[in-house]
Tab-separated table of C-alpha atoms in Angstrom:
chain	number	residue	atom	x	y	z
A	184	MET	CA	104.680	110.674	78.517
A	185	LYS	CA	105.508	107.365	79.904
A	186	ARG	CA	102.838	105.594	81.430
A	187	ARG	CA	103.396	101.539	82.628
A	188	THR	CA	99.943	100.178	83.478
A	189	PHE	CA	99.640	97.556	86.033
A	190	LEU	CA	96.038	95.448	85.521
A	191	ALA	CA	93.480	94.616	88.055
A	192	THR	CA	93.510	90.792	88.581
A	193	ALA	CA	90.721	91.109	90.845
A	194	ALA	CA	86.813	92.285	89.883
A	195	ALA	CA	85.902	96.040	90.302
A	196	ALA	CA	83.868	96.984	93.568
A	197	LEU	CA	84.163	100.728	93.696
A	198	ALA	CA	83.817	101.290	97.737
A	199	THR	CA	84.910	103.537	100.220
A	200	PRO	CA	88.669	103.101	100.552
A	201	ALA	CA	88.856	102.349	104.224
A	202	GLN	CA	92.172	103.662	104.884
A	203	GLY	CA	93.803	102.505	108.066
A	204	SER	CA	91.578	99.755	107.970
A	205	ASP	CA	94.162	96.496	106.562
A	206	PRO	CA	96.633	94.787	109.097
A	207	VAL	CA	100.485	95.761	108.266
A	208	VAL	CA	103.190	93.439	107.328
A	209	ALA	CA	103.261	91.069	109.826
A	210	GLY	CA	106.937	91.337	112.212
A	211	THR	CA	107.827	95.240	109.907
A	212	GLU	CA	108.230	97.193	113.204
A	213	SER	CA	111.051	98.849	111.125
A	214	VAL	CA	109.029	99.332	108.011
A	215	ASP	CA	106.008	100.930	109.954
A	216	ALA	CA	108.645	103.307	111.248
A	217	ALA	CA	110.259	104.140	108.022
A	218	PHE	CA	106.675	104.249	106.572
A	219	ARG	CA	105.579	107.395	109.136
A	220	ALA	CA	109.071	109.006	108.863
A	221	TRP	CA	108.798	109.175	104.691
A	222	LEU	CA	104.631	110.577	105.498
A	223	ASP	CA	105.662	113.416	107.985
A	224	GLY	CA	108.678	114.682	104.914
A	225	PHE	CA	105.950	114.066	102.640
A	226	ARG	CA	103.622	115.866	103.660
A	227	LYS	CA	105.240	118.911	104.002
A	228	THR	CA	106.332	118.748	100.494
A	229	ALA	CA	102.468	118.193	99.367
A	230	VAL	CA	101.982	121.496	101.669
A	231	SER	CA	103.977	122.690	99.941
A	232	SER	CA	103.504	122.199	96.564
A	233	GLY	CA	100.475	124.003	96.934
A	234	LEU	CA	97.660	121.550	98.470
A	235	PRO	CA	95.583	123.036	100.672
A	236	ALA	CA	96.939	121.369	104.403
A	237	ASP	CA	93.243	120.181	105.702
A	238	LEU	CA	93.113	117.741	102.866
A	239	VAL	CA	96.915	116.837	103.368
A	240	ASP	CA	96.091	116.491	106.765
A	241	ARG	CA	92.398	114.091	105.994
A	242	GLU	CA	93.828	111.897	103.402
A	243	LEU	CA	97.306	111.413	104.980
A	244	SER	CA	96.389	110.861	108.690
A	245	GLY	CA	96.138	107.460	109.854
A	246	LEU	CA	97.817	106.096	106.440
A	247	THR	CA	99.388	102.563	107.014
A	248	PRO	CA	101.306	101.102	103.890
A	249	ASP	CA	98.911	98.079	102.488
A	250	PRO	CA	100.785	94.732	102.212
A	251	ARG	CA	99.346	93.328	98.937
A	252	VAL	CA	101.013	96.600	97.022
A	253	ARG	CA	104.045	95.595	98.780
A	254	GLY	CA	104.000	91.889	98.007
A	255	SER	CA	102.442	92.820	94.004
A	256	ASP	CA	106.069	95.504	93.639
A	257	ARG	CA	108.477	92.873	94.845
A	258	ASN	CA	106.477	89.611	93.258
A	259	GLN	CA	108.595	87.800	90.692
A	260	PRO	CA	106.428	84.873	89.536
A	261	GLU	CA	108.175	81.526	89.232
A	262	PHE	CA	107.539	80.161	85.836
A	263	SER	CA	106.389	83.292	83.183
A	264	ARG	CA	103.634	83.202	81.283
A	265	PRO	CA	104.843	82.146	77.736
A	266	PHE	CA	104.314	84.856	74.918
A	267	SER	CA	101.873	82.639	73.006
A	268	HIS	CA	99.825	82.035	75.783
A	269	TYR	CA	99.171	84.988	76.573
A	270	VAL	CA	98.258	86.299	73.285
A	271	ARG	CA	96.258	83.673	72.013
A	272	ARG	CA	93.827	83.726	75.306
A	273	ALA	CA	94.305	87.872	74.965
A	274	ALA	CA	93.493	88.713	71.628
A	275	SER	CA	90.974	85.217	71.082
A	276	GLU	CA	88.145	85.197	69.207
A	277	ASP	CA	85.530	85.313	72.426
A	278	GLN	CA	86.916	88.417	74.026
A	279	ALA	CA	86.889	89.682	70.331
A	280	ALA	CA	83.247	89.062	70.886
A	281	ILE	CA	82.432	90.702	73.425
A	282	GLY	CA	84.698	93.926	72.116
A	283	ARG	CA	82.460	93.492	69.276
A	284	ARG	CA	79.182	93.911	71.140
A	285	ARG	CA	80.476	96.673	73.970
A	286	LEU	CA	81.777	99.153	71.102
A	287	ALA	CA	77.995	98.162	69.408
A	288	SER	CA	76.534	99.340	72.192
A	289	LEU	CA	78.258	102.801	72.891
A	290	ASP	CA	77.051	106.253	71.061
A	291	ALA	CA	78.209	104.907	67.239
A	292	GLY	CA	78.194	109.699	66.910
A	293	ALA	CA	80.519	109.493	70.106
A	294	LEU	CA	82.697	106.682	68.623
A	295	SER	CA	82.918	108.110	65.563
A	296	ARG	CA	83.867	111.668	66.824
A	297	ILE	CA	86.179	110.621	68.531
A	298	GLU	CA	88.335	108.082	65.703
A	299	ALA	CA	87.817	111.479	63.458
A	300	GLU	CA	89.091	113.999	66.056
A	301	ARG	CA	91.947	111.859	67.154
A	302	GLY	CA	92.362	109.686	64.718
A	303	VAL	CA	92.462	106.347	66.568
A	304	PRO	CA	90.345	103.720	65.596
A	305	ARG	CA	87.868	101.815	67.929
A	306	GLU	CA	88.859	98.784	67.897
A	307	ILE	CA	92.389	100.081	68.954
A	308	LEU	CA	90.636	101.648	72.122
A	309	GLY	CA	88.007	98.452	72.464
A	310	ALA	CA	91.142	96.501	72.019
A	311	ILE	CA	93.031	98.231	75.572
A	312	TRP	CA	89.382	98.932	77.512
A	313	GLY	CA	89.450	95.061	76.997
A	314	MET	CA	92.842	94.620	78.018
A	315	GLU	CA	92.493	97.039	80.971
A	316	SER	CA	89.485	96.425	82.584
A	317	GLY	CA	87.990	93.584	80.204
A	318	TYR	CA	85.593	95.985	79.471
A	319	GLY	CA	85.005	98.111	82.344
A	320	ALA	CA	84.511	94.570	84.363
A	321	ALA	CA	87.347	95.234	86.494
A	322	MET	CA	88.798	98.082	87.440
A	323	GLY	CA	90.315	97.328	90.474
A	324	ASP	CA	89.869	97.723	94.488
A	325	GLN	CA	92.521	98.916	96.028
A	326	ASP	CA	92.841	102.787	97.646
A	327	VAL	CA	94.983	104.533	95.585
A	328	ILE	CA	95.733	106.994	98.086
A	329	ARG	CA	97.559	104.563	100.115
A	330	SER	CA	99.014	102.153	97.419
A	331	MET	CA	101.322	104.740	95.803
A	332	ALA	CA	102.076	105.833	99.877
A	333	THR	CA	103.157	102.443	100.410
A	334	LEU	CA	105.242	102.503	96.909
A	335	ALA	CA	106.558	105.747	98.035
A	336	ALA	CA	107.833	104.616	101.351
A	337	ASP	CA	108.643	101.797	99.924
A	338	GLY	CA	111.521	103.775	97.769
A	339	ARG	CA	112.273	101.276	94.725
A	340	ARG	CA	109.866	103.484	92.508
A	341	ARG	CA	109.828	106.347	94.891
A	342	ALA	CA	109.753	109.517	92.581
A	343	PHE	CA	106.968	108.224	89.976
A	344	ALA	CA	104.585	106.775	93.036
A	345	GLU	CA	104.977	110.450	95.204
A	346	GLU	CA	104.331	112.220	91.706
A	347	GLU	CA	101.083	110.024	91.271
A	348	LEU	CA	100.224	110.782	95.183
A	349	LEU	CA	100.289	114.204	94.802
A	350	SER	CA	98.100	113.797	91.499
A	351	ALA	CA	96.050	111.898	93.342
A	352	LEU	CA	95.464	114.343	95.791
A	353	ARG	CA	95.357	117.748	92.871
A	354	MET	CA	92.645	115.540	91.635
A	355	LEU	CA	91.023	115.960	94.966
A	356	ALA	CA	91.425	119.248	95.938
A	357	SER	CA	90.263	120.105	92.462
A	358	ARG	CA	87.088	118.141	93.034
A	359	GLU	CA	86.504	117.269	89.958
A	360	VAL	CA	86.658	113.471	91.683
A	361	SER	CA	85.567	111.553	94.626
A	362	ARG	CA	87.158	110.143	97.180
A	363	THR	CA	85.016	107.082	96.292
A	364	GLN	CA	86.124	106.445	92.837
A	365	LEU	CA	90.039	107.043	93.711
A	366	VAL	CA	90.802	102.843	93.627
A	367	GLY	CA	92.843	100.706	91.370
A	368	SER	CA	95.117	98.347	90.598
A	369	TRP	CA	98.023	98.750	93.149
A	370	ALA	CA	99.734	100.643	90.945
A	371	GLY	CA	97.385	102.919	90.974
A	372	ALA	CA	95.615	102.966	87.450
A	373	MET	CA	92.287	103.657	87.459
A	374	GLY	CA	88.870	103.930	85.672
A	375	GLN	CA	87.627	101.539	82.506
A	376	THR	CA	91.062	101.900	80.735
A	377	GLN	CA	93.379	102.152	84.014
A	378	PHE	CA	95.051	105.666	83.760
A	379	ILE	CA	97.140	106.837	86.386
A	380	PRO	CA	96.584	109.828	88.785
A	381	SER	CA	98.847	112.112	86.767
A	382	SER	CA	97.755	110.954	83.051
A	383	PHE	CA	94.057	112.055	84.290
A	384	LEU	CA	94.542	114.820	84.820
A	385	ARG	CA	96.910	115.511	81.437
A	386	LEU	CA	94.789	113.551	79.249
A	387	ALA	CA	91.747	112.745	79.897
A	388	VAL	CA	88.556	113.922	78.513
A	389	ASP	CA	84.951	114.849	78.572
A	390	GLY	CA	84.076	112.443	75.830
A	391	ASP	CA	79.907	112.422	76.053
A	392	GLY	CA	79.598	116.059	77.038
A	393	ASP	CA	77.978	115.998	79.894
A	394	GLY	CA	80.760	118.472	81.189
A	395	ARG	CA	82.718	115.521	83.829
A	396	ARG	CA	85.650	113.241	82.678
A	397	ASP	CA	84.490	110.166	84.789
A	398	VAL	CA	86.621	107.545	83.163
A	399	TRP	CA	85.076	105.224	85.959
A	400	GLY	CA	80.983	105.612	84.964
A	401	SER	CA	81.649	106.906	81.247
A	402	ALA	CA	83.107	103.828	78.714
A	403	ILE	CA	82.556	106.859	76.123
A	404	ASP	CA	85.363	109.702	78.711
A	405	ALA	CA	87.500	106.136	79.070
A	406	LEU	CA	87.781	105.781	75.521
A	407	ALA	CA	87.582	108.928	74.012
A	408	SER	CA	90.702	109.783	77.398
A	409	SER	CA	92.733	106.895	75.822
A	410	ALA	CA	92.606	107.908	72.396
A	411	ASN	CA	93.870	111.479	73.005
A	412	LEU	CA	96.451	109.378	74.826
A	413	LEU	CA	97.461	107.587	72.532
A	414	SER	CA	96.952	110.406	69.858
A	415	GLN	CA	99.125	112.742	72.001
A	416	ALA	CA	101.942	109.848	71.789
A	417	GLY	CA	102.459	110.240	68.221
A	418	TRP	CA	99.152	107.266	66.712
A	419	LYS	CA	99.924	107.887	63.076
A	420	ARG	CA	96.119	108.005	61.324
A	421	ARG	CA	95.220	105.159	58.497
A	422	GLU	CA	98.407	103.452	59.335
A	423	PRO	CA	98.196	99.479	60.225
A	424	TRP	CA	100.159	98.750	63.715
A	425	ALA	CA	101.588	96.095	62.023
A	426	ILE	CA	102.527	93.574	59.140
A	427	GLU	CA	102.619	89.635	59.445
A	428	ALA	CA	105.986	88.837	57.746
A	429	ILE	CA	107.324	85.648	56.557
A	430	ALA	CA	111.537	85.589	56.151
A	431	PRO	CA	113.556	83.518	53.323
A	432	LYS	CA	115.552	80.312	54.489
A	433	GLY	CA	118.500	81.455	56.014
A	434	PHE	CA	117.657	84.892	56.962
A	435	ASP	CA	119.644	86.867	60.069
A	436	TYR	CA	117.536	87.702	62.809
A	437	SER	CA	120.069	88.686	64.633
A	438	VAL	CA	118.705	91.963	63.228
A	439	CYS	CA	115.350	92.128	64.962
A	440	GLU	CA	114.154	94.466	67.680
A	441	VAL	CA	117.544	96.682	66.165
A	442	LEU	CA	117.435	97.292	62.911
A	443	THR	CA	114.888	99.533	61.268
A	444	CYS	CA	114.526	100.757	58.077
A	445	PRO	CA	111.440	101.164	54.788
A	446	LEU	CA	109.186	98.409	54.333
A	447	SER	CA	110.706	98.815	50.892
A	448	GLN	CA	114.439	97.669	52.086
A	449	TRP	CA	112.133	94.734	54.507
A	450	ALA	CA	111.614	93.462	50.957
A	451	ASP	CA	115.105	93.757	49.949
A	452	LEU	CA	116.188	91.861	52.789
A	453	GLY	CA	113.738	88.512	51.160
A	454	VAL	CA	110.987	89.656	53.959
A	455	SER	CA	107.324	89.025	51.824
A	456	ARG	CA	104.072	89.241	53.046
A	457	PRO	CA	102.201	85.750	53.709
A	458	GLY	CA	99.927	84.901	50.723
A	459	GLY	CA	102.690	87.283	48.864
A	460	ASP	CA	100.273	90.895	49.550
A	461	GLY	CA	102.333	93.630	48.580
A	462	TRP	CA	103.287	96.340	51.277
A	463	PRO	CA	101.056	99.564	51.922
A	464	ASP	CA	103.798	101.565	51.363
A	465	GLY	CA	107.072	100.884	51.030
A	466	SER	CA	107.588	103.639	52.804
A	467	LEU	CA	106.918	103.122	55.635
A	468	GLU	CA	109.247	102.129	58.356
A	469	ALA	CA	109.211	99.344	60.481
A	470	SER	CA	111.245	97.184	62.851
A	471	LEU	CA	110.667	93.493	62.925
A	472	ILE	CA	110.320	90.473	65.583
A	473	ALA	CA	109.988	87.065	66.761
A	474	PRO	CA	108.571	86.702	69.280
A	475	THR	CA	107.998	82.883	69.955
A	476	GLY	CA	111.086	82.658	67.883
A	477	ALA	CA	111.863	81.567	63.824
A	478	GLY	CA	109.329	79.221	63.547
A	479	GLY	CA	106.345	81.128	65.224
A	480	PRO	CA	104.643	84.754	63.721
A	481	LEU	CA	106.762	87.550	62.410
A	482	PHE	CA	105.476	91.149	62.806
A	483	LEU	CA	107.027	93.981	60.643
A	484	LEU	CA	106.445	96.230	63.780
A	485	LEU	CA	105.162	100.161	62.820
A	486	ALA	CA	105.168	103.359	64.597
A	487	ASN	CA	101.867	103.140	65.858
A	488	HIS	CA	103.255	99.121	67.569
A	489	PHE	CA	105.230	101.433	69.849
A	490	VAL	CA	102.616	104.579	70.423
A	491	ILE	CA	100.429	101.562	72.307
A	492	ARG	CA	103.698	101.208	74.262
A	493	ARG	CA	103.024	104.235	75.257
A	494	TYR	CA	100.170	102.567	77.046
A	495	ASN	CA	101.491	99.615	78.283
A	496	ASN	CA	105.831	99.392	77.601
A	497	ALA	CA	105.403	95.705	76.969
A	498	VAL	CA	105.977	94.005	73.930
A	499	THR	CA	103.687	91.270	74.272
A	500	TYR	CA	100.952	93.649	75.501
A	501	ALA	CA	101.315	95.439	72.954
A	502	VAL	CA	100.840	93.604	69.999
A	503	ALA	CA	97.858	91.497	72.214
A	504	VAL	CA	95.764	94.438	71.518
A	505	GLY	CA	97.129	94.580	68.172
A	506	LEU	CA	95.874	91.737	67.665
A	507	LEU	CA	92.535	91.257	69.527
A	508	ALA	CA	91.816	95.485	68.010
A	509	ASP	CA	92.227	92.927	64.340
A	510	ARG	CA	89.954	90.542	65.475
A	511	ILE	CA	87.594	92.954	66.602
A	512	ALA	CA	87.835	94.875	63.084
A	513	GLY	CA	87.092	91.087	60.802
A	514	ARG	CA	90.391	90.570	59.942
A	515	PRO	CA	92.347	87.507	60.136
A	516	GLY	CA	94.963	86.382	62.913
A	517	PRO	CA	98.394	85.605	62.597
A	518	VAL	CA	98.737	82.859	59.526
A	519	ARG	CA	101.574	81.396	61.028
A	520	PRO	CA	100.260	79.977	63.940
A	521	TRP	CA	101.843	80.110	67.536
A	522	PRO	CA	103.919	76.893	68.677
A	523	GLU	CA	103.616	75.607	71.420
A	524	GLU	CA	105.805	76.799	74.114
A	525	THR	CA	107.258	75.541	77.427
A	526	PRO	CA	106.916	77.915	80.421
A	527	LEU	CA	110.377	78.986	81.983
A	528	SER	CA	111.620	78.924	85.887
A	529	LEU	CA	112.833	81.937	87.187
A	530	SER	CA	115.411	79.746	88.149
A	531	ASP	CA	115.998	78.673	84.040
A	532	ARG	CA	115.456	82.403	82.933
A	533	THR	CA	118.551	83.973	85.257
A	534	GLY	CA	120.310	80.949	84.859
A	535	ALA	CA	120.515	82.145	81.049
A	536	GLN	CA	121.510	85.442	82.026
A	537	THR	CA	123.617	84.645	84.392
A	538	ALA	CA	125.563	81.944	81.890
A	539	LEU	CA	125.032	85.216	78.769
A	540	LYS	CA	126.765	87.600	81.583
A	541	SER	CA	129.592	85.122	82.408
A	542	GLN	CA	130.462	85.261	79.137
A	543	GLY	CA	130.811	88.559	77.876
A	544	TYR	CA	127.186	89.383	76.435
A	545	ASP	CA	125.157	92.883	78.676
A	546	VAL	CA	121.808	91.429	79.657
A	547	GLY	CA	121.668	94.110	82.353
A	548	GLU	CA	120.065	92.713	85.368
A	549	VAL	CA	119.818	89.627	86.192
A	550	ASP	CA	116.187	89.517	87.168
A	551	GLY	CA	114.534	87.338	85.541
A	552	VAL	CA	112.953	89.398	83.504
A	553	MET	CA	114.088	88.289	79.504
A	554	GLY	CA	113.771	91.601	78.225
A	555	LEU	CA	115.632	93.654	75.139
A	556	LYS	CA	118.991	93.777	76.471
A	557	SER	CA	118.336	90.609	77.102
A	558	ARG	CA	117.156	89.261	74.151
A	559	GLN	CA	120.334	90.761	72.007
A	560	ALA	CA	122.651	89.876	74.146
A	561	LEU	CA	120.896	86.246	73.234
A	562	ARG	CA	120.612	86.625	69.934
A	563	ALA	CA	124.411	87.560	69.922
A	564	TRP	CA	125.670	84.846	71.641
A	565	GLN	CA	123.384	82.744	69.042
A	566	LYS	CA	124.826	83.752	66.538
A	567	SER	CA	128.657	83.539	67.256
A	568	GLN	CA	127.506	79.919	68.154
A	569	GLY	CA	125.942	79.396	64.378
A	570	LEU	CA	122.000	78.784	65.921
A	571	VAL	CA	119.528	80.800	64.271
A	572	ALA	CA	120.194	84.206	65.836
A	573	ASP	CA	116.175	84.407	66.916
A	574	GLY	CA	116.995	85.486	70.598
A	575	TYR	CA	113.960	83.093	71.672
A	576	LEU	CA	115.256	81.140	75.260
A	577	SER	CA	113.536	77.686	74.403
A	578	PRO	CA	114.540	74.760	77.223
A	579	ASP	CA	116.727	73.140	74.568
A	580	MET	CA	119.009	77.175	74.423
A	581	ILE	CA	118.918	76.742	77.926
A	582	ALA	CA	120.421	73.443	78.217
A	583	ARG	CA	123.531	74.825	75.500
A	584	LEU	CA	124.105	77.723	77.506
A	585	ARG	CA	124.354	75.223	80.614
A	586	SER	CA	127.021	73.552	78.412
A	587	ALA	CA	128.696	76.357	76.595
A	588	GLY	CA	129.195	78.361	80.313
């Protein structure tokens, strides 16, 4: 199961969805016609899937596309937020203190049962809770049915959106949830730990024993559901998510995100822990990451890091969750400080990708997103130039790429 979470940016206000009340995108009659044509076809699909025709008609009647959803889906920010800025804010001591207070306010026995049954520590669940909704303060306020219909009709992610829309309609057909509960982020994530409809149907659980799966009103249900998601995705009991590491002088950083091997093998390559601490278990498999370059903190990512990424497949998100969880549990942050980073413009990022591509490196799509392929391409180019091959795109690296191109 692959789940992508999209965080809401506004404070949540659970309100009755106002279908068709917002203006459609100005001057887009062809878009509206395409939406209506898609809607007619989808209605047939929904009824043929077994959903009651009267429910489908009621929910789809008068539906219009949401311009906010289309804008959010297509928006690429002009300046990217540096990794260190994101993580330091998300995993700050202030956020950890809020997390500790919020967890302490819950039923301790219920939290202990969740940990025992699913194997996921409460601090990890608390960190996800904080990252997803600010501990329940910002669950999103957009109509999930309208949002999914907008995404589906737009076509870029039609299969995903149609499946989520069908799942949202199934939630209503089951009468397990009310129509007013179907609000969330622009991409359909709902509740205190932001479950998309298909994930709710398959993975949400009743954690507080009241007979309902209420990820909106019950923090225990939301945390138990997240624990179930992580457990089903392969969470390893009593294993950390990562270990901070120190690489020796002259280390070949081109192995970052590529080489996965036991901790004992990393030790053979000269990688150590800050302060000379030993490894918890030399047989554990790990991969190395240098998210802010060779000069910043390094992490050996263990299996549980990748389980967190089944919740949201972004390195920044998963590292922030892990670091926030560590702080909630009272463990210290990275020994090596985060560097001061410069935000990179969209043209800087696409320019770097274009330069790499022109020299024969596979960066994937030239879209300004420095994903795994782009980082691997940059590491290969850096290595060919005799540079530290850490895959970190800095202003200096951009200038070098421009000169080389």
